[in-house]
Amino acid sequence: MAGNPRAELVVVADPFAEAAGALAERYKCDPSTDCEAAIDREDVDAIIIGTPTDTHLDYLLRAVGKGKAVMCEKPVDRDIARSRAAVEEIERLSGRVMMAFNRRFDPTSREFRAAIDAGEIGEIRQVIITSRDPELPPEDYLRHSGGIFRDMVIHDFDFARFLLGEEPVEIMAMAGRLVDPGLEKIPDFDTVMVQMRTASGKQCHINCCRSAVYGYDQRFEAFGSVGMLLQDNLRPTTIRRWNSTQTDAREPLLNFFLQRYQESYQAELEHFISALEAGTAMPVTVRDGLIASWLAECAYESIRTGRAVRVQPSSRN
Amino acid sequence: MAGNPRAELVVVADPFAEAAGALAERYKCDPSTDCEAAIDREDVDAIIIGTPTDTHLDYLLRAVGKGKAVMCEKPVDRDIARSRAAVEEIERLSGRVMMAFNRRFDPTSREFRAAIDAGEIGEIRQVIITSRDPELPPEDYLRHSGGIFRDMVIHDFDFARFLLGEEPVEIMAMAGRLVDPGLEKIPDFDTVMVQMRTASGKQCHINCCRSAVYGYDQRFEAFGSVGMLLQDNLRPTTIRRWNSTQTDAREPLLNFFLQRYQESYQAELEHFISALEAGTAMPVTVRDGLIASWLAECAYESIRTGRAVRVQPSSRN
Amino acid sequence: MAGNPRAELVVVADPFAEAAGALAERYKCDPSTDCEAAIDREDVDAIIIGTPTDTHLDYLLRAVGKGKAVMCEKPVDRDIARSRAAVEEIERLSGRVMMAFNRRFDPTSREFRAAIDAGEIGEIRQVIITSRDPELPPEDYLRHSGGIFRDMVIHDFDFARFLLGEEPVEIMAMAGRLVDPGLEKIPDFDTVMVQMRTASGKQCHINCCRSAVYGYDQRFEAFGSVGMLLQDNLRPTTIRRWNSTQTDAREPLLNFFLQRYQESYQAELEHFISALEAGTAMPVTVRDGLIASWLAECAYESIRTGRAVRVQPSSRN
Amino acid sequence: MAGNPRAELVVVADPFAEAAGALAERYKCDPSTDCEAAIDREDVDAIIIGTPTDTHLDYLLRAVGKGKAVMCEKPVDRDIARSRAAVEEIERLSGRVMMAFNRRFDPTSREFRAAIDAGEIGEIRQVIITSRDPELPPEDYLRHSGGIFRDMVIHDFDFARFLLGEEPVEIMAMAGRLVDPGLEKIPDFDTVMVQMRTASGKQCHINCCRSAVYGYDQRFEAFGSVGMLLQDNLRPTTIRRWNSTQTDAREPLLNFFLQRYQESYQAELEHFISALEAGTAMPVTVRDGLIASWLAECAYESIRTGRAVRVQPSSRN
């Protein structure tokens, strides 16, 4: 944001004065330890919320109430009922809020979706999403994460909707602890599978794991009536190694989301600024955030009940 | 079989005299229109059953009753109760019957499994199986096929067991008609997804479709604690094309199972003969056939009930 | 040949009675220790010559003199002047002789050439050929091989002509001993590079080495005005391995020409038989063999003189 | 440079006042229309020369004479004798000049070289370099370029030295006009091949073309005694397309050097600054620039004479 010629960074707010000060000095803007005051400043038109999850909702509503635009990290709130109420309030106020599902702005993701829209694969039949983190996060992170479906798979739920172009109406989930059985005490899972169906019958499979020795694995496949699209992973270089035991070996994947999605974070910001400048609709909304959160809740219900869960349309309107 | 130096082809039996005669002449053996008589011949030690499904069981039991070895196409029978009874009878008689799940003998499949056994990927966490036919079979074929799970996915159920090295204990299935909605009148499905779990928690996803414009798509992925193995498809040549709109483009896949699994059919036969010569256990048994059939039944139950179905251990013992 | 339904194997001739006998018994034909008598047999229409190089020419001329068709391993003779005289004699007699440059019949090679003929890459500008053997042959083999250009690169010279569709008119060669400096005592080289130009200006590079730890490396690239074609290598399976140090690693290549070109040997035989049945021209002629041999001679001249050598048209007519 | 926290951009000099002014305003520094005055400024420690080729030498010598460090675009001068004299003068003065061969700083190139240094492929036997531009430059550019070897292949000569780790001692070149025969009137070539040998016998092939419909093609292969390394190209996304006529098709390559080598330009600058800060040797010197220019001269001599040209050691010392 600081380097973007279309925006001016006015203030960095952080309850920790030292952190706020360091960033403010580096990026030549005001520091603040009072997030609410920062939101209220008259010279602030738009806010980026990257605070702990349990503060999202208050800051969101405050900013919207003051007529400020917002880009907010997912989720709206850890509690689905509170999230729904907030989203409805934001919509009632015609608040301009963008949900920061950065993967939608990755160059490959956009080209992938554009190819689908251009009819390259005809009618989609099946979408397959593989999403594996390189390493299990620390236990402390997991305790506050809300669980793998709300913290990690939520990105894949959003991406599935982005690719399918339709709402899932049915979901079946399966979860285990194959990386660390000790997660039972949190409790959380580390390895899961989901299958979903849309109203028109399109099928989607998601597999996730919190740990993969070869790096951050993000693959997507969309299979349709006249073709298929695959997205491969990114690697640091294009070297291929040949020796007496193997050929054409490539490097391990980029290690984690900050490297893998560096370009998408930048593009996400550009889209936010463009929507502000043009006064057009946000490319991802809090409603999108709410639906992804709701799919996570449905996944937990499927695991509890051992049933395919109907994603009630009423819950999304 | 005719060209195998370790075996002698004695008789080809087919109720259609002309078909039996043509093959017998080509391969220099006796023709017969009486399958039972052919089974009974004293100079016949082993039988290959490639007849219509509803005849498998009788021929199987007759051959086993006469002490003959058998290699039989799947399934044992379309009726699961009759299959179970027959398998128990065959086991009681210590019948030597090999179930013709040819994919297990594909060179890539065997190397794939050997790599797992050698610990290359550590503990398996997830297995992903993609299995798509190039074209929807004729309606007449579909009417007699028993349905996509019993006719097509059964191969993937068997292959999943082969890769997992454990029995699935829970299964969730989802099915649709995305290629041809008209299949409702049969009724059958053409596009399905399955997810399964083993007792130790390993997860497996299968996706199948009766039609894929780019050819016969057979991909397997085994993801484990220290690595991952992928099996790619086979293509007629290794050419890669570059032009102004694309780079590195490869050819469509080999069109169907007869081309794709040509080597595995030959290897399957070699394993059958080797087991006969050595007097060792059959590499795939009628019990394997029964379990794959039973998984298909469980998939149908999951679709009917919208539930995760427990694959009862009792049903497999 | 023995298994080909369009041909009948009549006699196997080998000065070593035991070898001839073993093959004759296995393939149910007559054994002979007298190659010339075998050629002369009235019931023999066509001969395959796979004998030591210094016998090729006599058997060739004898067979052609008797009006028999021949498929002959390269080269016609180790001596270029004798080769030229023999080729002229065979042409004068309208002898039907196919030179066994098997690579032209590889499925990928044929599809590669068909794509060029179909105009997929427009006008060819550059052809790049990589050709590496897995291991240095034994010294005894090398002593009788005639040298790397006549023994190994000759295949690439022929293949270059096949891909270019034009005759090379200029050649520059470079040769070294990077695998085994001890080859100087033979003398022979083990690592070479060649660049050639055709009359219309098309350029071709060949690199060869007698040893490659990763297997038998045979890659071709044709770069043209509207596209490029690449031929990749063959591997035993399609497995790709991922672990903490690498991703997408494939297996070492098929180890040597017998495995790599198994299909092309079979296809070569089919083309020979088809040409005999149809009475059409041989798909590869002794003239093709002579030109490839001549390019090898020019390569040696380039190395001796340090000059680009003109491949005199007169030398090829 | 303007955004680099380790450097301060003081002045932008350009004889065109408007251009200098625009850049100076954008990057908050002084504009100047007098390059010599800019070099002479007391507050200037280092200079980047990106001016027309015929001004390089004067600015270089002036800056070095004033004790300023320089990063200079290739070549030192279009005239090889003048280049040599200047390089000797710069070396006599212990001038700190970095030659801007940016490819050496590409992340893949550095990893490639590190793998060689780590012994991954043992002793190098052959290096293969493919280097193709997407489109023929305008005629006006070509008229002032000095010819394809001095303008384009010079990068590959430098990169060959970087990979080989040894000096080429012999070179054979071949050149044609396959993209545009009209280049004869300049005169220039558009399609060339080179093969070189080092003192220890390592071989190197380079192929170049001024036009490739599929984009900017930059591939490197290093083949050694215990392995091989390949560098693949970069593409805008990782999408792979499958349809009824092809599978696994990737996008055209990044279109030209500014996109392809974006990272290497940034890394090059970092290395220059690091060398200045640490007072260490420049990672690429004017001597490197001179040798690459000399190889281009030798290539022209090879074309003129049709001979393998000895790259005289004396000419490089």
PDB file of N, CA and C in Angstrom, chain D residues 80-121:
ATOM      1  N   ILE D  80      36.715  -3.967 -31.479  1.00  0.00           N
ATOM      2  CA  ILE D  80      37.364  -4.881 -30.541  1.00  0.00           C
ATOM      3  C   ILE D  80      38.726  -4.340 -30.087  1.00  0.00           C
ATOM      4  N   ALA D  81      39.451  -3.658 -30.977  1.00  0.00           N
ATOM      5  CA  ALA D  81      40.773  -3.139 -30.585  1.00  0.00           C
ATOM      6  C   ALA D  81      40.612  -2.031 -29.548  1.00  0.00           C
ATOM      7  N   ARG D  82      39.671  -1.129 -29.808  1.00  0.00           N
ATOM      8  CA  ARG D  82      39.397  -0.062 -28.846  1.00  0.00           C
ATOM      9  C   ARG D  82      38.926  -0.657 -27.512  1.00  0.00           C
ATOM     10  N   SER D  83      38.098  -1.700 -27.581  1.00  0.00           N
ATOM     11  CA  SER D  83      37.630  -2.353 -26.355  1.00  0.00           C
ATOM     12  C   SER D  83      38.810  -2.883 -25.561  1.00  0.00           C
ATOM     13  N   ARG D  84      39.704  -3.578 -26.267  1.00  0.00           N
ATOM     14  CA  ARG D  84      40.844  -4.174 -25.563  1.00  0.00           C
ATOM     15  C   ARG D  84      41.700  -3.107 -24.893  1.00  0.00           C
ATOM     16  N   ALA D  85      41.965  -2.040 -25.620  1.00  0.00           N
ATOM     17  CA  ALA D  85      42.774  -0.962 -25.055  1.00  0.00           C
ATOM     18  C   ALA D  85      42.096  -0.385 -23.816  1.00  0.00           C
ATOM     19  N   ALA D  86      40.792  -0.193 -23.899  1.00  0.00           N
ATOM     20  CA  ALA D  86      40.069   0.393 -22.776  1.00  0.00           C
ATOM     21  C   ALA D  86      40.078  -0.541 -21.575  1.00  0.00           C
ATOM     22  N   VAL D  87      39.880  -1.816 -21.830  1.00  0.00           N
ATOM     23  CA  VAL D  87      39.869  -2.790 -20.733  1.00  0.00           C
ATOM     24  C   VAL D  87      41.230  -2.801 -20.041  1.00  0.00           C
ATOM     25  N   GLU D  88      42.281  -2.754 -20.859  1.00  0.00           N
ATOM     26  CA  GLU D  88      43.621  -2.751 -20.257  1.00  0.00           C
ATOM     27  C   GLU D  88      43.852  -1.505 -19.409  1.00  0.00           C
ATOM     28  N   GLU D  89      43.361  -0.380 -19.925  1.00  0.00           N
ATOM     29  CA  GLU D  89      43.494   0.875 -19.184  1.00  0.00           C
ATOM     30  C   GLU D  89      42.706   0.804 -17.865  1.00  0.00           C
ATOM     31  N   ILE D  90      41.487   0.292 -17.946  1.00  0.00           N
ATOM     32  CA  ILE D  90      40.655   0.169 -16.734  1.00  0.00           C
ATOM     33  C   ILE D  90      41.334  -0.757 -15.725  1.00  0.00           C
ATOM     34  N   GLU D  91      41.893  -1.858 -16.210  1.00  0.00           N
ATOM     35  CA  GLU D  91      42.574  -2.780 -15.305  1.00  0.00           C
ATOM     36  C   GLU D  91      43.828  -2.131 -14.691  1.00  0.00           C
ATOM     37  N   ARG D  92      44.541  -1.336 -15.513  1.00  0.00           N
ATOM     38  CA  ARG D  92      45.732  -0.655 -15.010  1.00  0.00           C
ATOM     39  C   ARG D  92      45.370   0.299 -13.883  1.00  0.00           C
ATOM     40  N   LEU D  93      44.207   0.919 -14.039  1.00  0.00           N
ATOM     41  CA  LEU D  93      43.745   1.878 -13.028  1.00  0.00           C
ATOM     42  C   LEU D  93      42.999   1.190 -11.876  1.00  0.00           C
ATOM     43  N   SER D  94      42.912  -0.152 -11.940  1.00  0.00           N
ATOM     44  CA  SER D  94      42.123  -0.894 -10.940  1.00  0.00           C
ATOM     45  C   SER D  94      40.700  -0.337 -10.843  1.00  0.00           C
ATOM     46  N   GLY D  95      40.178   0.020 -12.000  1.00  0.00           N
ATOM     47  CA  GLY D  95      38.814   0.557 -12.050  1.00  0.00           C
ATOM     48  C   GLY D  95      37.796  -0.483 -11.609  1.00  0.00           C
ATOM     49  N   ARG D  96      36.769   0.005 -10.921  1.00  0.00           N
ATOM     50  CA  ARG D  96      35.736  -0.926 -10.453  1.00  0.00           C
ATOM     51  C   ARG D  96      34.545  -0.881 -11.398  1.00  0.00           C
ATOM     52  N   VAL D  97      34.569  -1.773 -12.368  1.00  0.00           N
ATOM     53  CA  VAL D  97      33.523  -1.769 -13.392  1.00  0.00           C
ATOM     54  C   VAL D  97      32.861  -3.143 -13.471  1.00  0.00           C
ATOM     55  N   MET D  98      31.534  -3.127 -13.412  1.00  0.00           N
ATOM     56  CA  MET D  98      30.786  -4.376 -13.567  1.00  0.00           C
ATOM     57  C   MET D  98      30.116  -4.367 -14.932  1.00  0.00           C
ATOM     58  N   MET D  99      30.296  -5.465 -15.662  1.00  0.00           N
ATOM     59  CA  MET D  99      29.666  -5.607 -16.976  1.00  0.00           C
ATOM     60  C   MET D  99      28.268  -6.189 -16.745  1.00  0.00           C
ATOM     61  N   ALA D 100      27.268  -5.584 -17.355  1.00  0.00           N
ATOM     62  CA  ALA D 100      25.892  -5.946 -17.029  1.00  0.00           C
ATOM     63  C   ALA D 100      25.385  -7.162 -17.804  1.00  0.00           C
ATOM     64  N   PHE D 101      26.004  -8.318 -17.562  1.00  0.00           N
ATOM     65  CA  PHE D 101      25.476  -9.558 -18.132  1.00  0.00           C
ATOM     66  C   PHE D 101      24.452 -10.096 -17.138  1.00  0.00           C
ATOM     67  N   ASN D 102      23.224  -9.612 -17.264  1.00  0.00           N
ATOM     68  CA  ASN D 102      22.212  -9.858 -16.241  1.00  0.00           C
ATOM     69  C   ASN D 102      21.843 -11.330 -16.056  1.00  0.00           C
ATOM     70  N   ARG D 103      21.981 -12.134 -17.124  1.00  0.00           N
ATOM     71  CA  ARG D 103      21.511 -13.524 -17.012  1.00  0.00           C
ATOM     72  C   ARG D 103      22.217 -14.307 -15.914  1.00  0.00           C
ATOM     73  N   ARG D 104      23.455 -13.904 -15.651  1.00  0.00           N
ATOM     74  CA  ARG D 104      24.203 -14.623 -14.604  1.00  0.00           C
ATOM     75  C   ARG D 104      23.527 -14.490 -13.246  1.00  0.00           C
ATOM     76  N   PHE D 105      22.639 -13.513 -13.100  1.00  0.00           N
ATOM     77  CA  PHE D 105      22.034 -13.248 -11.792  1.00  0.00           C
ATOM     78  C   PHE D 105      20.610 -13.759 -11.679  1.00  0.00           C
ATOM     79  N   ASP D 106      20.122 -14.353 -12.751  1.00  0.00           N
ATOM     80  CA  ASP D 106      18.805 -14.983 -12.716  1.00  0.00           C
ATOM     81  C   ASP D 106      18.816 -16.079 -11.648  1.00  0.00           C
ATOM     82  N   PRO D 107      17.757 -16.175 -10.841  1.00  0.00           N
ATOM     83  CA  PRO D 107      17.752 -17.188  -9.766  1.00  0.00           C
ATOM     84  C   PRO D 107      18.011 -18.604 -10.288  1.00  0.00           C
ATOM     85  N   THR D 108      17.411 -18.938 -11.438  1.00  0.00           N
ATOM     86  CA  THR D 108      17.648 -20.279 -11.976  1.00  0.00           C
ATOM     87  C   THR D 108      19.095 -20.439 -12.401  1.00  0.00           C
ATOM     88  N   SER D 109      19.675 -19.424 -13.040  1.00  0.00           N
ATOM     89  CA  SER D 109      21.070 -19.511 -13.478  1.00  0.00           C
ATOM     90  C   SER D 109      22.012 -19.704 -12.293  1.00  0.00           C
ATOM     91  N   ARG D 110      21.743 -18.974 -11.234  1.00  0.00           N
ATOM     92  CA  ARG D 110      22.623 -19.088 -10.066  1.00  0.00           C
ATOM     93  C   ARG D 110      22.516 -20.460  -9.416  1.00  0.00           C
ATOM     94  N   GLU D 111      21.292 -20.966  -9.326  1.00  0.00           N
ATOM     95  CA  GLU D 111      21.089 -22.295  -8.754  1.00  0.00           C
ATOM     96  C   GLU D 111      21.714 -23.359  -9.662  1.00  0.00           C
ATOM     97  N   PHE D 112      21.604 -23.117 -10.964  1.00  0.00           N
ATOM     98  CA  PHE D 112      22.169 -24.019 -11.968  1.00  0.00           C
ATOM     99  C   PHE D 112      23.687 -24.118 -11.765  1.00  0.00           C
ATOM    100  N   ARG D 113      24.297 -22.956 -11.669  1.00  0.00           N
ATOM    101  CA  ARG D 113      25.736 -22.930 -11.497  1.00  0.00           C
ATOM    102  C   ARG D 113      26.146 -23.498 -10.138  1.00  0.00           C
ATOM    103  N   ALA D 114      25.364 -23.205  -9.117  1.00  0.00           N
ATOM    104  CA  ALA D 114      25.671 -23.741  -7.784  1.00  0.00           C
ATOM    105  C   ALA D 114      25.615 -25.269  -7.797  1.00  0.00           C
ATOM    106  N   ALA D 115      24.668 -25.813  -8.535  1.00  0.00           N
ATOM    107  CA  ALA D 115      24.559 -27.274  -8.616  1.00  0.00           C
ATOM    108  C   ALA D 115      25.779 -27.865  -9.305  1.00  0.00           C
ATOM    109  N   ILE D 116      26.266 -27.182 -10.342  1.00  0.00           N
ATOM    110  CA  ILE D 116      27.490 -27.642 -11.012  1.00  0.00           C
ATOM    111  C   ILE D 116      28.660 -27.582 -10.040  1.00  0.00           C
ATOM    112  N   ASP D 117      28.783 -26.443  -9.352  1.00  0.00           N
ATOM    113  CA  ASP D 117      29.895 -26.279  -8.404  1.00  0.00           C
ATOM    114  C   ASP D 117      29.836 -27.320  -7.289  1.00  0.00           C
ATOM    115  N   ALA D 118      28.621 -27.723  -6.932  1.00  0.00           N
ATOM    116  CA  ALA D 118      28.463 -28.716  -5.869  1.00  0.00           C
ATOM    117  C   ALA D 118      28.752 -30.125  -6.372  1.00  0.00           C
ATOM    118  N   GLY D 119      29.083 -30.245  -7.644  1.00  0.00           N
ATOM    119  CA  GLY D 119      29.449 -31.557  -8.180  1.00  0.00           C
ATOM    120  C   GLY D 119      28.267 -32.428  -8.569  1.00  0.00           C
ATOM    121  N   GLU D 120      27.085 -31.845  -8.657  1.00  0.00           N
ATOM    122  CA  GLU D 120      25.898 -32.675  -8.935  1.00  0.00           C
ATOM    123  C   GLU D 120      25.981 -33.439 -10.245  1.00  0.00           C
ATOM    124  N   ILE D 121      26.661 -32.862 -11.242  1.00  0.00           N
ATOM    125  CA  ILE D 121      26.741 -33.564 -12.526  1.00  0.00           C
ATOM    126  C   ILE D 121      28.167 -34.007 -12.833  1.00  0.00           C
TER     127      ILE D 121
END
